[in-house]
Structures are given as structure tokens and as C-alpha cells.
XYZ file of C-alpha atoms in Angstrom:
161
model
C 195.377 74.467 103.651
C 197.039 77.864 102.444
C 199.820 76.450 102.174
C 198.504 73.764 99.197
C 196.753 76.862 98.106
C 199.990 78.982 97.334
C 201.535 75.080 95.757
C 198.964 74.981 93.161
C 198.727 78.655 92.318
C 202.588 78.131 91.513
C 201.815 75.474 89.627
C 199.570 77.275 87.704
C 201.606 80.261 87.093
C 204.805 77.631 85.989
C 202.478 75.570 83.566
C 201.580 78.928 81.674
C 204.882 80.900 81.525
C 206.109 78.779 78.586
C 203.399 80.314 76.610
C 204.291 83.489 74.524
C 201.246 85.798 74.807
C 198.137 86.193 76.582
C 196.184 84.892 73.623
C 197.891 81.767 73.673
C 196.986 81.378 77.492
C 193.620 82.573 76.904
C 193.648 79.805 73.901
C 194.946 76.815 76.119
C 192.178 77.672 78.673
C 189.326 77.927 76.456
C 190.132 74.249 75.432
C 190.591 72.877 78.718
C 187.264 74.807 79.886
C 185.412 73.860 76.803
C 184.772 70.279 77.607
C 183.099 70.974 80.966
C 180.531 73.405 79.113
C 180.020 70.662 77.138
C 179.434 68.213 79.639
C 177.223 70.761 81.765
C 175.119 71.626 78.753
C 174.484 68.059 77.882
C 173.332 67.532 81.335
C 170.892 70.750 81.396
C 169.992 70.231 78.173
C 169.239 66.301 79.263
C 167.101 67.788 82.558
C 165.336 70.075 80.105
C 164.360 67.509 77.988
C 163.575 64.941 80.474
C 161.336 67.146 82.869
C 157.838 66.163 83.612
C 155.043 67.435 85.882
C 153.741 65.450 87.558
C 149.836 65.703 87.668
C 148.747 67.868 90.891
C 151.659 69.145 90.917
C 152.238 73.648 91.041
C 152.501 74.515 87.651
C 154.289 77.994 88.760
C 157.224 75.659 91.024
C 157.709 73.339 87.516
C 157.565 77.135 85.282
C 160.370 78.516 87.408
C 162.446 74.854 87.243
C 161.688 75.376 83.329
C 163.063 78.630 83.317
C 166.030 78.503 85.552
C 166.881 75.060 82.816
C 166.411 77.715 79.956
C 168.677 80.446 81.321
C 171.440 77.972 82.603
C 171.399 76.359 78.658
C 171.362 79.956 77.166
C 174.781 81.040 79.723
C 176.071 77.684 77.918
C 175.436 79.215 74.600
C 172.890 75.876 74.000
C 171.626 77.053 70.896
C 168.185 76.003 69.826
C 167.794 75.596 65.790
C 163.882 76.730 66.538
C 162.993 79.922 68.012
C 159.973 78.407 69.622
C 161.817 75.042 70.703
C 162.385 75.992 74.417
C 158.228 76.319 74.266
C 157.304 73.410 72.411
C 159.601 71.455 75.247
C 157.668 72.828 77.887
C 154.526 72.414 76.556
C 155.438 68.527 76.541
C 156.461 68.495 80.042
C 152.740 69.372 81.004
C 150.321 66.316 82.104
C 147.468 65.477 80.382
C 145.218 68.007 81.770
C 146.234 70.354 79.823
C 145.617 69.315 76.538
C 143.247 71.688 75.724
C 145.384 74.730 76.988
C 148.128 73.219 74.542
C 145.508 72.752 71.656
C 144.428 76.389 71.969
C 147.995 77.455 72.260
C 148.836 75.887 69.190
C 145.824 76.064 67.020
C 146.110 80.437 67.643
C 149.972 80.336 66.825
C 150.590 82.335 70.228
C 153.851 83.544 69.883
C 154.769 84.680 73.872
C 157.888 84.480 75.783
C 158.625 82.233 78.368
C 157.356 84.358 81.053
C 154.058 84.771 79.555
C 153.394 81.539 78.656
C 154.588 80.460 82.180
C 151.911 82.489 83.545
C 148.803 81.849 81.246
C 150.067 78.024 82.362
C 149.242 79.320 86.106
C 146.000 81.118 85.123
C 145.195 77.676 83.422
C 145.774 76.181 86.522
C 143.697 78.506 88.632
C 141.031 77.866 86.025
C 141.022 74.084 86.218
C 140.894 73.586 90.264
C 138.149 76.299 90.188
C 136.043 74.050 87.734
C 137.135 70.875 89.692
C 135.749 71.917 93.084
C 132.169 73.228 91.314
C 132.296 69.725 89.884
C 132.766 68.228 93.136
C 130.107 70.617 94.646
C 127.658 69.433 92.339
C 128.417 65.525 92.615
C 127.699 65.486 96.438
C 124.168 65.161 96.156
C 124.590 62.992 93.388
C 126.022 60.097 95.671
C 124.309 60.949 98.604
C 121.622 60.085 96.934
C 123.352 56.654 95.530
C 123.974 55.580 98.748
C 120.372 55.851 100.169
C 118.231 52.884 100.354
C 115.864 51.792 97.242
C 112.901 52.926 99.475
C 113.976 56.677 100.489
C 115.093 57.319 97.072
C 111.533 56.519 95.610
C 110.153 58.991 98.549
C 113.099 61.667 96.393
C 112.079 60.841 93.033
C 110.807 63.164 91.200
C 106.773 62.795 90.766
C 105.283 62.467 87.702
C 101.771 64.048 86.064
């Protein structure tokens, strides 16, 4: 295994030595490394796009996928026309449940950075289950009372003067 090692570093070393200068080395490598920063940014830049939550899903696990996506495109000098583009992507990502966190974000022309919108998406979050389970507190009598028989649930009707 060394031994293959030491072969291609030869190699390496031979290919380059009928080059003049440094910059013309440096030259022939940014070409060669070029199209793999292409291909890797086209396939962050395709994972960016394409991510979804799915619904249930932690908001803070899909934030720190979103921003790990961002960084990688930025070290690939992905340049986005739009200041605000990387945002507007993640805002799409989100499910439908939270519409109304991406209405208010848009309709008050928040201007945050990644982290902070990342964690007013958690807070959002927080906020949601919170209201869920009150909901579902308050809709157990409800069907408890559904499910009784026509004759109990005249005995729990409210009576009338």
C-alpha cells in the first residue's frame, strides 16, 4: 500500500515538472479541481433546494440540516443573486403549519440571520405543541360526552328556565 503510495506521488511530481512556474501548476490544478466544486455545489445546492420537513418533524434537527447546506454552498462560493434567498428557501421547506409564522415573517419584512430565524422557527414550534395539547385537553370531554348513550347525555344537558 506505501508502496502505490510513493508510485503515484511520482507520478504526480513527473506530470507537473514540465510546467515552468508555480502559477502555471497552481493554474492546471484550479481547472482540474474546478469541475468537482461544480459538481458538489450543484448537488448541495440541489439538497438545499429540494429539502422538506416533514410535518411532526424537530424543526431545530431540519434548522441545523438547513444550515450545515448553507455553509457547505457558501465554502463553494454558491453565490445567491438575493441576499435573503437562503431564507426565502427555508421558509419553503416548512410544512403547512406554519403558514402563519411565514405570513408574519413576511408581512413585518424581518430581516434576521439564519440563526435567528432558525430559532424563532423553534420558539414557533414550542408555541404550536403547547396550543395543540390545550386543544386536546379541552376536546376530551367533548367526546366523552359523544360517546355516551342518548339517555345519560339528556341527564348532562344543560337545564333550561
Amino acid at each position: 500500500m506505501q508502496y502505490r503510495t510513493r508510485l503515484d506521488e511520482n507520478e504526480i511530481q513527473k506530470q507537473y515538472e514540465r510546467y515552468e512556474d508555480i502559477w502555471s501548476i497552481m493554474h492546471c490544478m484550479k481547472e482540474l479541481y474546478t469541475v468537482l466544486d461544480q459538481h458538489n455545489r450543484y448537488v448541495v445546492m440541489k439538497a438545499f433546494i429540494g429539502a422538506r420537513i416533514i410535518e411532526g418533524s424537530s424543526i431545530r434537527k431540519h434548522g441545523v440540516i438547513m444550515l450545515s447546506l448553507v455553509e457547505k454552498l457558501k465554502d463553494l462560493q454558491a453565490d445567491f443573486n438575493e441576499k435573503e434567498m437562503d431564507v426565502d428557501l427555508i421558509l419553503q421547506s416548512l410544512p403547512s403549519s406554519f403558514d402563519q409564522f411565514i405570513i408574519s415573517y413576511n408581512m413585518n419584512v424581518l430581516k434576521k440571520s439564519l440563526h435567528d430565524l432558525i430559532n424563532m422557527l423553534v420558539q414557533y414550534e414550542a408555541t404550536i405543541k403547547k396550543f395543540a395539547s390545550v386543544l386536546v385537553e379541552r376536546l376530551q370531554p367533548l367526546k366523552r360526552r359523544a360517546k355516551l348513550p342518548d339517555a345519560r347525555r339528556e341527564d348532562l344537558s344543560p337545564v333550561s328556565i
